[in-house]
Short mmCIF file of C-alpha atoms in Angstrom, two decimals:
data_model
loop_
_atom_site.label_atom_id
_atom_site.label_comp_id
_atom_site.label_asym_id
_atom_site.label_seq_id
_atom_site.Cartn_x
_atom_site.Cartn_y
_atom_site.Cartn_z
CA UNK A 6 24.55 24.80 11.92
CA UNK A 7 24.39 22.51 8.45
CA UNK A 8 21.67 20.36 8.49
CA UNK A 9 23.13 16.78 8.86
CA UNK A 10 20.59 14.59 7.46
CA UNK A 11 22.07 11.01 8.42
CA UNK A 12 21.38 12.39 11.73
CA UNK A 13 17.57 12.22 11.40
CA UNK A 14 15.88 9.11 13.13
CA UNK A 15 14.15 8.25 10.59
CA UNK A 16 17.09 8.33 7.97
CA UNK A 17 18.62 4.82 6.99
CA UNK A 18 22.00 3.85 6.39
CA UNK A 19 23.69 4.42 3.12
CA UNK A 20 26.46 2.84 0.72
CA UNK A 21 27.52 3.57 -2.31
CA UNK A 22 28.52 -0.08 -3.72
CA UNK A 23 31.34 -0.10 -6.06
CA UNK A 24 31.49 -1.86 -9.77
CA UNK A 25 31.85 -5.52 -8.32
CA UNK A 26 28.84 -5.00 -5.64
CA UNK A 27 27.07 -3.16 -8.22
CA UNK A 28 27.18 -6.08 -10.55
CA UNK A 29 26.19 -8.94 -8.14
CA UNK A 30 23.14 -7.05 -7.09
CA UNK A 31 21.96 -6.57 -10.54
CA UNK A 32 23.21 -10.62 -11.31
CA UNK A 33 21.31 -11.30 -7.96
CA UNK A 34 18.01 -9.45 -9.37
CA UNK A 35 18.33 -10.51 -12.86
CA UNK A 36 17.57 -6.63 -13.92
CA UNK A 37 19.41 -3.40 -15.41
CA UNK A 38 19.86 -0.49 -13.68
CA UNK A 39 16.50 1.08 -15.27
CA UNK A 40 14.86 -1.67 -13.58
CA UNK A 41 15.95 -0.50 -9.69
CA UNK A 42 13.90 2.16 -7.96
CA UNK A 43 15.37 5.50 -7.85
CA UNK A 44 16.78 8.57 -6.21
CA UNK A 45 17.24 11.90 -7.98
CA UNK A 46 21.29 13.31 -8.39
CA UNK A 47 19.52 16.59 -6.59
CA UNK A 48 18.49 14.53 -3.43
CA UNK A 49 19.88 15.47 -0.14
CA UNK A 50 21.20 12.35 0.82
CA UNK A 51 23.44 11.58 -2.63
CA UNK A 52 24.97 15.17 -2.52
CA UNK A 53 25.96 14.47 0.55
CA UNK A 54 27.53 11.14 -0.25
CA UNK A 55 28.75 12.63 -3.30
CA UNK A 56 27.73 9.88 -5.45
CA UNK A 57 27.64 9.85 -9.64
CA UNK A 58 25.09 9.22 -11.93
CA UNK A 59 25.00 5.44 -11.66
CA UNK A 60 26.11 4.43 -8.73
CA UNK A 61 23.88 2.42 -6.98
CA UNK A 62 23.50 2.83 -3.11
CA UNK A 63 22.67 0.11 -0.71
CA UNK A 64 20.11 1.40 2.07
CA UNK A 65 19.14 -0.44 5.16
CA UNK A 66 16.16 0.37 6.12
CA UNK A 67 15.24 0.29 9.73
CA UNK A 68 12.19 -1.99 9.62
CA UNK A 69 9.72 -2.74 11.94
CA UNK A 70 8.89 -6.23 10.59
CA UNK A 71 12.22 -7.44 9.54
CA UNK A 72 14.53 -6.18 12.10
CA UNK A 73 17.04 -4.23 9.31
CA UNK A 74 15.68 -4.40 5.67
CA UNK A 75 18.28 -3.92 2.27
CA UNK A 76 17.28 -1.98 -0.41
CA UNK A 77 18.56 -0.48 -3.54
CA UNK A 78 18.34 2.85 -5.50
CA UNK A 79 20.27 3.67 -8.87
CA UNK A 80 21.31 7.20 -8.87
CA UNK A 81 19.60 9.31 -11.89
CA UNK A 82 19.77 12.63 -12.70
CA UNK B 15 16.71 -18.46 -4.46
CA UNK B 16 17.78 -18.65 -1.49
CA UNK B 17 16.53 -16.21 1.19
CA UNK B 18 18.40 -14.80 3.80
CA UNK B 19 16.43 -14.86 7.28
CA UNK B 20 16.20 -11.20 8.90
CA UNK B 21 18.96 -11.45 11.53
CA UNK B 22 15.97 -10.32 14.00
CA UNK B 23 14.06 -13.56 13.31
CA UNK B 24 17.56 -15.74 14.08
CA UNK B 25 18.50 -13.86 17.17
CA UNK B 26 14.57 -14.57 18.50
CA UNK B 27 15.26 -18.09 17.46
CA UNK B 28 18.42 -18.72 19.08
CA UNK B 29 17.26 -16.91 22.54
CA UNK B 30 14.72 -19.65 22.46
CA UNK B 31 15.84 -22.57 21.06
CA UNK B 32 19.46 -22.61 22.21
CA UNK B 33 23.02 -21.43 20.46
CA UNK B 34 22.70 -25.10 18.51
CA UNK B 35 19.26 -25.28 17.31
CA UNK B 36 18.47 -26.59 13.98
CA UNK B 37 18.92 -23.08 12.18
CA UNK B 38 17.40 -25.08 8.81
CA UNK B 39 13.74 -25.24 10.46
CA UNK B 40 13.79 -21.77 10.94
CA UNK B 41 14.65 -21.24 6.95
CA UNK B 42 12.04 -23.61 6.17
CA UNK B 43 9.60 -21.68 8.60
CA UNK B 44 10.67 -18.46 7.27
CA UNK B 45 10.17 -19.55 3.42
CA UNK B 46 6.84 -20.89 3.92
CA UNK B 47 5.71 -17.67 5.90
CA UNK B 48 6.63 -15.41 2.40
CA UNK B 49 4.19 -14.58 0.28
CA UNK B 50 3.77 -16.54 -2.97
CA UNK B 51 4.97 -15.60 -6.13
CA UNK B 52 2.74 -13.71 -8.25
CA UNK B 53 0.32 -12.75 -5.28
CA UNK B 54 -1.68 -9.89 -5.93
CA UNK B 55 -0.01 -7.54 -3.10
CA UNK B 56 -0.70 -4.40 -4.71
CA UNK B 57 -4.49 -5.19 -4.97
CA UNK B 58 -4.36 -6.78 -1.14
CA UNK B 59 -2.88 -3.18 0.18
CA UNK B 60 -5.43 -0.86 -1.61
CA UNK B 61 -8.53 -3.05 -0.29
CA UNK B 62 -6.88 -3.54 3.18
CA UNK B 63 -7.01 0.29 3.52
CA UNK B 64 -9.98 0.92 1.43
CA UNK B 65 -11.92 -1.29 3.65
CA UNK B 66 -11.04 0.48 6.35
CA UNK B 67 -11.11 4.14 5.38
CA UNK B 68 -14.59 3.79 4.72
CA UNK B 69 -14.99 3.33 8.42
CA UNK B 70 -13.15 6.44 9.02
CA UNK B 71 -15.55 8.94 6.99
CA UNK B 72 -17.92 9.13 9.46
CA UNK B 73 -15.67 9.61 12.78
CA UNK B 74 -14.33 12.95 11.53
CA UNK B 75 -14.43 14.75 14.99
CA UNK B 76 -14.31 18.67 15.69
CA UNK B 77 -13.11 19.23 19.50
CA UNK B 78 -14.16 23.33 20.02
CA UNK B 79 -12.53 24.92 22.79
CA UNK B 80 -9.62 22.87 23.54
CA UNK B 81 -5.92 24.43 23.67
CA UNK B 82 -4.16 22.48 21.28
CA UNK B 83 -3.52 22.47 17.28
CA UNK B 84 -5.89 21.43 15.52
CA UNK B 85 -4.30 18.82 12.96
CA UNK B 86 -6.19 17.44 10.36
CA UNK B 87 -6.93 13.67 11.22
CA UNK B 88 -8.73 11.24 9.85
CA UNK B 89 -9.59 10.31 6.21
CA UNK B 90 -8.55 13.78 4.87
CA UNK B 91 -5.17 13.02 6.11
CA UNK B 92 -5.25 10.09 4.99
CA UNK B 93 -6.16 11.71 1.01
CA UNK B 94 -3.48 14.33 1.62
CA UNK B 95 -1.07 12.16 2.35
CA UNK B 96 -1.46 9.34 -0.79
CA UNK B 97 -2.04 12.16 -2.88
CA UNK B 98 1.47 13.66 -2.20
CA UNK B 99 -0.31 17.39 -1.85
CA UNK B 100 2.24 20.48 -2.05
CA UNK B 101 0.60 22.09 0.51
CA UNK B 102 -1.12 20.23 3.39
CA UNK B 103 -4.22 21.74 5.15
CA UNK B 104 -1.80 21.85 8.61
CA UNK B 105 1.36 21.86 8.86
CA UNK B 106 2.82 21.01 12.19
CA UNK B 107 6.63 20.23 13.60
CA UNK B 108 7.32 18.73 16.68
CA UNK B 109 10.80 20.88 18.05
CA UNK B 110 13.40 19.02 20.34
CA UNK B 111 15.80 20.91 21.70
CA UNK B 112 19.12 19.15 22.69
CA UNK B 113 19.63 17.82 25.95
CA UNK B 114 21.02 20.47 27.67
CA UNK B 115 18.45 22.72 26.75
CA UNK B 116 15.18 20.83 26.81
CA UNK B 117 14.91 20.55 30.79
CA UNK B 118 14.33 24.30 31.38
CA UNK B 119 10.79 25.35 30.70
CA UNK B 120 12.61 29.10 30.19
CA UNK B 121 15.16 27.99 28.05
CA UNK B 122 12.37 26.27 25.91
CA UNK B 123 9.79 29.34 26.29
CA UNK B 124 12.67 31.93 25.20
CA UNK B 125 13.19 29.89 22.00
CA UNK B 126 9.59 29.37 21.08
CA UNK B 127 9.33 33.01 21.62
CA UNK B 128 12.29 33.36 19.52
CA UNK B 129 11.18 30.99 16.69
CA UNK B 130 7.41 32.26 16.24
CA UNK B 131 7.17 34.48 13.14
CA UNK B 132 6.10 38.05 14.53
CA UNK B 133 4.66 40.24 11.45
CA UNK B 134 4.30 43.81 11.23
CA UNK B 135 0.32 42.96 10.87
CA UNK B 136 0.73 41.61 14.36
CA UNK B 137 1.59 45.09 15.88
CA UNK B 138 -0.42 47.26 13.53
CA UNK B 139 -3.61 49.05 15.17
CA UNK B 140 -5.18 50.56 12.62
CA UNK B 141 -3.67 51.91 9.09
CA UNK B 142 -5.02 54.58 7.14
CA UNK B 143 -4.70 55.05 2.91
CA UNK B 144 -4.34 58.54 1.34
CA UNK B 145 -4.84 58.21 -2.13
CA UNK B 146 -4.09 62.10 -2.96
CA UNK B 147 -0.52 61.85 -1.01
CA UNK B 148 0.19 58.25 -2.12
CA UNK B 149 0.86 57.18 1.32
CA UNK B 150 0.27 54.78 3.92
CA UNK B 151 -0.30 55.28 7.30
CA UNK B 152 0.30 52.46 9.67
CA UNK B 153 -0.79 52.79 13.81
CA UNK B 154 1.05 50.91 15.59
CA UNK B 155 -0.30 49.34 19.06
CA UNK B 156 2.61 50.94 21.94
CA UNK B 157 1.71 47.89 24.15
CA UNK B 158 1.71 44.71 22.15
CA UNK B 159 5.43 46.48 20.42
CA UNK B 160 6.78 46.36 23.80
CA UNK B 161 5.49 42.66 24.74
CA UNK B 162 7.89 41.91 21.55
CA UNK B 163 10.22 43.79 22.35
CA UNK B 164 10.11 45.74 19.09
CA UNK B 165 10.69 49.82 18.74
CA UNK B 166 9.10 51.82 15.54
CA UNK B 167 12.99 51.89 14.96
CA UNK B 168 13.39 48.05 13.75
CA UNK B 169 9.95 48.66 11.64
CA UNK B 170 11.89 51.36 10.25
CA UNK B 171 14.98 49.77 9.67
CA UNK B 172 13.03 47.53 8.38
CA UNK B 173 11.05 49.02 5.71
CA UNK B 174 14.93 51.18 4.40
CA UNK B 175 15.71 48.63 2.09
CA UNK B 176 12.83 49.13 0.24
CA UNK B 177 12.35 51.89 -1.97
CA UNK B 178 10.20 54.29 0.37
CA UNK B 179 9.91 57.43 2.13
CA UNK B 180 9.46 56.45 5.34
CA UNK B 181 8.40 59.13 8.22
CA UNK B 182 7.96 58.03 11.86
CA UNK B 183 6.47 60.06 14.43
CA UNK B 184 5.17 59.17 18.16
CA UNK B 185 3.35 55.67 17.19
CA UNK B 186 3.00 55.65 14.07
CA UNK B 187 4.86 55.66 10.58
CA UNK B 188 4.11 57.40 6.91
CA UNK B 189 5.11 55.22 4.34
CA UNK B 190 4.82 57.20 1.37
CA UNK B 191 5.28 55.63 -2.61
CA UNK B 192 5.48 57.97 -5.51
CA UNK B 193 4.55 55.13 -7.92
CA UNK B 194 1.51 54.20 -6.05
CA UNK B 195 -1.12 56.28 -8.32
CA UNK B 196 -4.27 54.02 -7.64
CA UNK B 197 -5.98 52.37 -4.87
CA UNK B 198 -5.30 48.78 -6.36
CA UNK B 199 -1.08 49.68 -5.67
CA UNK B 200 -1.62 51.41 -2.27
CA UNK B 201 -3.50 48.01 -1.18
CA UNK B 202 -0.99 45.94 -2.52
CA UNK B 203 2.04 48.28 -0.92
CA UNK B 204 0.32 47.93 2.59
CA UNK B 205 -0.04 44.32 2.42
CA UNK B 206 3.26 43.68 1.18
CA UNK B 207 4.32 46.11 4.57
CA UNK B 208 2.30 44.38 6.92
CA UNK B 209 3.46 40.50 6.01
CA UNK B 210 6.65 41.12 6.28
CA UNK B 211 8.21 39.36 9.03
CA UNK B 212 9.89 41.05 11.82
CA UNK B 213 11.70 38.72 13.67
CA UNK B 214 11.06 34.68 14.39
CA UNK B 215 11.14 32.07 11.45
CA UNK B 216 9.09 32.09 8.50
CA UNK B 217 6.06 29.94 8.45
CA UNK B 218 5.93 29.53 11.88
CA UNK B 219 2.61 30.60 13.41
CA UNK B 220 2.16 29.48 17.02
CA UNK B 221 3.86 27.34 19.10
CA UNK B 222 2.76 25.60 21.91
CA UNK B 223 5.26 23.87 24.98
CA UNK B 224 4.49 20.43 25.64
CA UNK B 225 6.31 18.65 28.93
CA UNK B 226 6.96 14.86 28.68
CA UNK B 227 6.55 12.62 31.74
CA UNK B 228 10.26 12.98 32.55
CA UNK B 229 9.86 17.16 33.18
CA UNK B 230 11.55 17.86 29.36
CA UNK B 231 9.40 20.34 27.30
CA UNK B 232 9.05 20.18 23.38
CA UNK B 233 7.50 22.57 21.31
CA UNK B 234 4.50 21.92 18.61
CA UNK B 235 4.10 24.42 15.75
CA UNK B 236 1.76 25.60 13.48
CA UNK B 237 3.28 26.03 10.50
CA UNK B 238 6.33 24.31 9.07
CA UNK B 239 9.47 25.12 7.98
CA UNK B 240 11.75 22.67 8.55
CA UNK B 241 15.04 23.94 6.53
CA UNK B 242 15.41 26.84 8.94
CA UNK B 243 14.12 25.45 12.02
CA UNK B 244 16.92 22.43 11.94
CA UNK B 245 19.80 25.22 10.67
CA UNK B 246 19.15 26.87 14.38
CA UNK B 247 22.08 25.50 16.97
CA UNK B 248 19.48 24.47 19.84
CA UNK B 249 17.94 22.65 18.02
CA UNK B 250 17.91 18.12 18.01
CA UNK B 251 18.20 17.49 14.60
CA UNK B 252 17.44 13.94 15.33
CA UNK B 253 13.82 14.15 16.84
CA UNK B 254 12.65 17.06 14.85
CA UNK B 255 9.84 16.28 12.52
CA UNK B 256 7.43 18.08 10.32
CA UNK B 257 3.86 16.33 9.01
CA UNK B 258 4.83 17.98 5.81
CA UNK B 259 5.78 14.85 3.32
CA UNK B 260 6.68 16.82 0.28
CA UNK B 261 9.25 19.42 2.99
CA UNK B 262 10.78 16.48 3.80
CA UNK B 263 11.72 15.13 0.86
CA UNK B 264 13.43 18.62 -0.30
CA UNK B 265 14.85 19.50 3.15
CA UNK B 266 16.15 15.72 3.91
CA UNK B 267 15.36 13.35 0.66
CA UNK B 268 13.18 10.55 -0.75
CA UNK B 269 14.20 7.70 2.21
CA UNK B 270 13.27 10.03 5.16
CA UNK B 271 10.03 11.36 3.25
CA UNK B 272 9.31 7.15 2.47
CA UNK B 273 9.41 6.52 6.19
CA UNK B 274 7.43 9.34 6.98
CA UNK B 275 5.03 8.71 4.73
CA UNK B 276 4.30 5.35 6.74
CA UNK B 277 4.97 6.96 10.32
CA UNK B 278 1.88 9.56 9.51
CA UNK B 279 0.04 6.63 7.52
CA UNK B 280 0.18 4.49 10.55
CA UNK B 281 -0.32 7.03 13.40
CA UNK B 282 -3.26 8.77 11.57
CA UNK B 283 -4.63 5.18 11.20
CA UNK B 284 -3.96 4.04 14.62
CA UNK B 285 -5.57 7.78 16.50
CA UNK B 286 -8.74 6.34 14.70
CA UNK B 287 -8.58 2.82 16.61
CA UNK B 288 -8.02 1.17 12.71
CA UNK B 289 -5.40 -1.46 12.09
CA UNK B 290 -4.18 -2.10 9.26
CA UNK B 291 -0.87 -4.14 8.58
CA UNK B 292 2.27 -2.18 8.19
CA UNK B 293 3.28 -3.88 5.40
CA UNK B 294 0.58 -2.92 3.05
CA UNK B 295 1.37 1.17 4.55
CA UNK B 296 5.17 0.48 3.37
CA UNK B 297 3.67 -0.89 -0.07
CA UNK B 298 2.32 1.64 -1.07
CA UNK B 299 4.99 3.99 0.31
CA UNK B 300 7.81 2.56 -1.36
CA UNK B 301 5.38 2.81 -4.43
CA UNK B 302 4.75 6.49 -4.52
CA UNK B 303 8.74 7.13 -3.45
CA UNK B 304 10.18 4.61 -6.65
CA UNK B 305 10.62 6.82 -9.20
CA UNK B 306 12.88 8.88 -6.71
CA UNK B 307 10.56 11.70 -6.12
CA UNK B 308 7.52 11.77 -4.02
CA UNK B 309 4.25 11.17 -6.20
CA UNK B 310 1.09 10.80 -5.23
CA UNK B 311 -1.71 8.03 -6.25
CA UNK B 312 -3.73 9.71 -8.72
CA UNK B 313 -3.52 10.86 -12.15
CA UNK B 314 -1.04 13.01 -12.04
CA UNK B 315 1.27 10.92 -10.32
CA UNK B 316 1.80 7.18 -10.32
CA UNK B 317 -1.31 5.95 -12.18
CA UNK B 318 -0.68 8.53 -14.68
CA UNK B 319 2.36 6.80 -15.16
CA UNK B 320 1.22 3.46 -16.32
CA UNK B 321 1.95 2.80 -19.61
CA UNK B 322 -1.30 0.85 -20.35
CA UNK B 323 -4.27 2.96 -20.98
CA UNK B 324 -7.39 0.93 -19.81
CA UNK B 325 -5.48 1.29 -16.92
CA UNK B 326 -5.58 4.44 -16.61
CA UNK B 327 -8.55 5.08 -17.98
CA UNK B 328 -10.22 3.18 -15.20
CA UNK B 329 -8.98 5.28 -12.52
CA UNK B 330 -9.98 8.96 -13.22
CA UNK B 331 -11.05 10.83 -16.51
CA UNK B 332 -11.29 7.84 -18.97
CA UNK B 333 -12.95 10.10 -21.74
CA UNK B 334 -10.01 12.02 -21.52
CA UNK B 335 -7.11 8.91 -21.92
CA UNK B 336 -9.19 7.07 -24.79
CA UNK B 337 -9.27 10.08 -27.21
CA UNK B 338 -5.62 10.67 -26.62
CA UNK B 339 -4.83 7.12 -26.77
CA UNK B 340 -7.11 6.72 -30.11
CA UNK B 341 -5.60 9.72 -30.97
CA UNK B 342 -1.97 8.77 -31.04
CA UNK B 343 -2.54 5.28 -32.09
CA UNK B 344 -1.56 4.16 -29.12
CA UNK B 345 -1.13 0.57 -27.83
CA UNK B 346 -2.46 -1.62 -25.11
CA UNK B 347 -0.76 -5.07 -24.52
CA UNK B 348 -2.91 -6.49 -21.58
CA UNK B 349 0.16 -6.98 -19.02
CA UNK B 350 -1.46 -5.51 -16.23
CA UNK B 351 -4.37 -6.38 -13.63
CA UNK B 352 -6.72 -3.48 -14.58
CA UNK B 353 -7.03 -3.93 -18.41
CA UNK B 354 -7.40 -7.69 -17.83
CA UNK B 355 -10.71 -7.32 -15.81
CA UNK B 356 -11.78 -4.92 -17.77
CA UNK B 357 -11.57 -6.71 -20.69
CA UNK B 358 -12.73 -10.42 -18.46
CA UNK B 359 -9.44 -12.33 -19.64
CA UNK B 360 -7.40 -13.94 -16.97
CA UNK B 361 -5.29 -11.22 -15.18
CA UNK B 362 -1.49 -11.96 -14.58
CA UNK B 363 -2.02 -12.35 -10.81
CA UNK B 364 -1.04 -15.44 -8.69
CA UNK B 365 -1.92 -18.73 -10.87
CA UNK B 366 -3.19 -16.61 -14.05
CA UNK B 367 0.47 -15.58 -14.16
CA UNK B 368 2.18 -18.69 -14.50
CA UNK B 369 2.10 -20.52 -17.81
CA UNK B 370 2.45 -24.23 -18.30
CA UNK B 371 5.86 -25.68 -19.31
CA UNK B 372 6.50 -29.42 -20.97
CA UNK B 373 10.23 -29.68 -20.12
CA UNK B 374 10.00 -33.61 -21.48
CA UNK B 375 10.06 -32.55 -24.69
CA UNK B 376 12.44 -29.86 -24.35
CA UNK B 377 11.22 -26.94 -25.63
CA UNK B 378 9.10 -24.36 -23.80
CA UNK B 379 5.27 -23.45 -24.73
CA UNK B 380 5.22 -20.12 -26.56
CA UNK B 381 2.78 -17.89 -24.99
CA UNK B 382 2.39 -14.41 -24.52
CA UNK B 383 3.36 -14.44 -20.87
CA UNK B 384 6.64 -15.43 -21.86
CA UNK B 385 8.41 -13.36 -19.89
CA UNK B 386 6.81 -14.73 -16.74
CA UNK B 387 7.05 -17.94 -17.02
CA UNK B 388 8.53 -19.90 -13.89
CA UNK B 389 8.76 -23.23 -14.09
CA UNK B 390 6.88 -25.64 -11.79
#
């Protein structure tokens, strides 16, 4: 059996955002994309959402203070 | 900026208050419950758990004689963890099984059985070495064998891939290696024999059946090895965990590993009766997981990182990063909290980062703090 990893309790939700989303975020943070936090091209969790060098993903978190939390990670390689 | 209110904290609201409360009071509520701008968080988490790991030191406990795994607990976890170690002290996963298979005790025993890493060590008697013949002589105990469920046959079978003369008899086998002209290569041949694992998963040592209230039985290892152990059909992929941070992260990526991080954080925290807020725990989690790999609080990993040496000079070795920094002429612009104190200027933290601005005139002050300025 493949190992599903979205399946995993504690895995969040992911979404790769396209050009528009990507651009309001950054507009929304006032930072680049070498400002965001990270996750490596070799990660589990981007191969599997086949996502580019770039790309930034929207994760929600499941959070025990805030109900559902957003974050965001650039994609680097 | 606006913030948007957690739809958690409006749901709460509205069971309360009614579908047509005033949702703007609960805004105002939720903006004055955020923490300030330029609060010292970082400084807040590491003395909110400093405080209390000191406590912790002393209540290291040793409970001989009792049937269970012995985890490490306590303030050493509590190192291994923050330091992002490679290899913990002990590994554990806790197994599901899927539904269907988790309410049989047999069901659960045969796969435990099935999952424990047998070695030939564990069926080996005795051994004897014969230097003169180059060979190996390995006794193998008849009983234990059997227990398993092994013949000499799947040792042998084993052992043909390998380039040996092998040569079985009633209980025990010959291994014989021309190239084996010194004591030093006939140790190394037999313990390169005996680790090699017979059947079961690699890594796992011992497993132990727990039963829930509701009559389903789980399984607690010692030993880890999460790839194979979720590859294996039975097996709930979503309950499966392993204590092992850095596993995690390879097996299943940086989010998983960032939430684990603050599951063992917490639960090591909370065995010793300690509590400390979760959101300092998630501080410093998303902290070691930014850069996108797991790195642990000490020199190699994120303090090594920051780019201001009195920084890191402060924190471990500081011989070692002034001569390299004199060294390389490198330079030291004061942003941080660290060199401030060090050097007893007024740190960038809550007011000290905030700079005045004369808007009546029209032009802004020009300080070094520039780039922080907010305007009040």
């Amino acid at each position: 059996m493949d190992i599903d990893i979205f399946a995993n309790r504690l895995s969040p939700k992911y979404k790769i955002l396209d050009s528009n989303e990507a651009d309001s975020i950054l507009l929304r943070f006032k930072c680049s994309r070498s400002n965001l936090p990270k996750i490596r091209m070799a990660d589990p969790a981007v191969i599997a959402l086949k996502a580019n060098e770039g790309d930034i993903l929207e994760i929600t978190r499941a959070s025990k203070t805030a109900g559902e939390a957003v974050y965001y990670r650039v994609v680097i390689r | 900026m606006k913030f948007e209110v957690p739809k958690k904290y409006v749901e709460k609201f509205m069971e309360k208050y009614g579908k047509d409360a005033d949702i703007d009071k609960l805004q105002a509520a939720y903006e004055r419950s955020l923490i300030t701008h330029g609060e010292d968080v970082g400084v807040i988490a590491a003395q909110s758990l400093g405080e209390a790991s000191t406590q912790l030191t002393l209540r290291t406990k040793h409970a001989a004689g009792i049937a269970t795994l012995n985890t490490t607990s306590g303030l050493p976890r509590i190192v291994e963890i923050f330091d992002a170690k490679k290899e913990i002290s002990t590994p554990t996963m806790n197994i599901y099984l899927k539904e269907e298979y988790e309410k049989s005790k047999q069901k659960v025993a045969e796969f435990a059985n099935r999952i424990m890493e047998i070695k030939i060590n564990d069926v080996v008697s005795s051994y004897n070495m014969d230097l003169k013949r180059r060979e190996v002589t390995l006794l193998f105990d008849r009983e234990v064998m059997k227990s398993y469920g092994f013949t000499l046959r799947d040792v042998e079978k084993l052992l043909s891939n390998m380039k040996l003369e092998v040569e079985a008899s009633e209980n025990s086998l010959v291994i014989r290696d021309k190239t084996a002209d010194s004591v030093k290569k006939l140790i190394r041949l037999r313990n390169k024999i005996v680790g090699l694992t017979m059947s079961g998963i690699k890594g796992i040592n011992r497993v132990i059946i727990n039963e829930t209230d509701d009559k389903r039985y789980w399984i607690m290892t010692a030993g880890s090895n999460l790839k194979d152990i979720l590859k294996i059909d039975e097996v709930d992929q979503t309950r499966t965990t392993t204590n092992d941070i850095i596993e995690t992260y390879e097996v299943l990526g940086i989010e998983i590993a960032r939430n684990l991080i603050i599951k063992e954080v917490s639960e090591t925290l909370e065995n010793v009766g300690l509590a400390v807020d979760i959101r300092h725990i998630m501080l410093i989690a998303d902290a070691m997981c930014f850069s996108g790999e797991v790195k642990g609080i000490n020199r190699y990993g994120i303090t090594g990182e920051s780019s201001s040496i009195l920084a890191r000079a402060s924190f471990e070795v500081p011989l070692k990063h002034l001569i390299n920094a004199s060294l390389e002429h490198d330079v030291d612009e004061f942003k941080y909290v660290a060199n401030n104190v060090i050097s007893n200027q007024v740190a960038p933290v809550g007011t000290g980062s905030v700079k005045l601005i004369s808007l009546d005139y029209g032009r802004k002050s020009e300080g070094k703090t520039d780039r922080k300025n907010k305007e009040e």
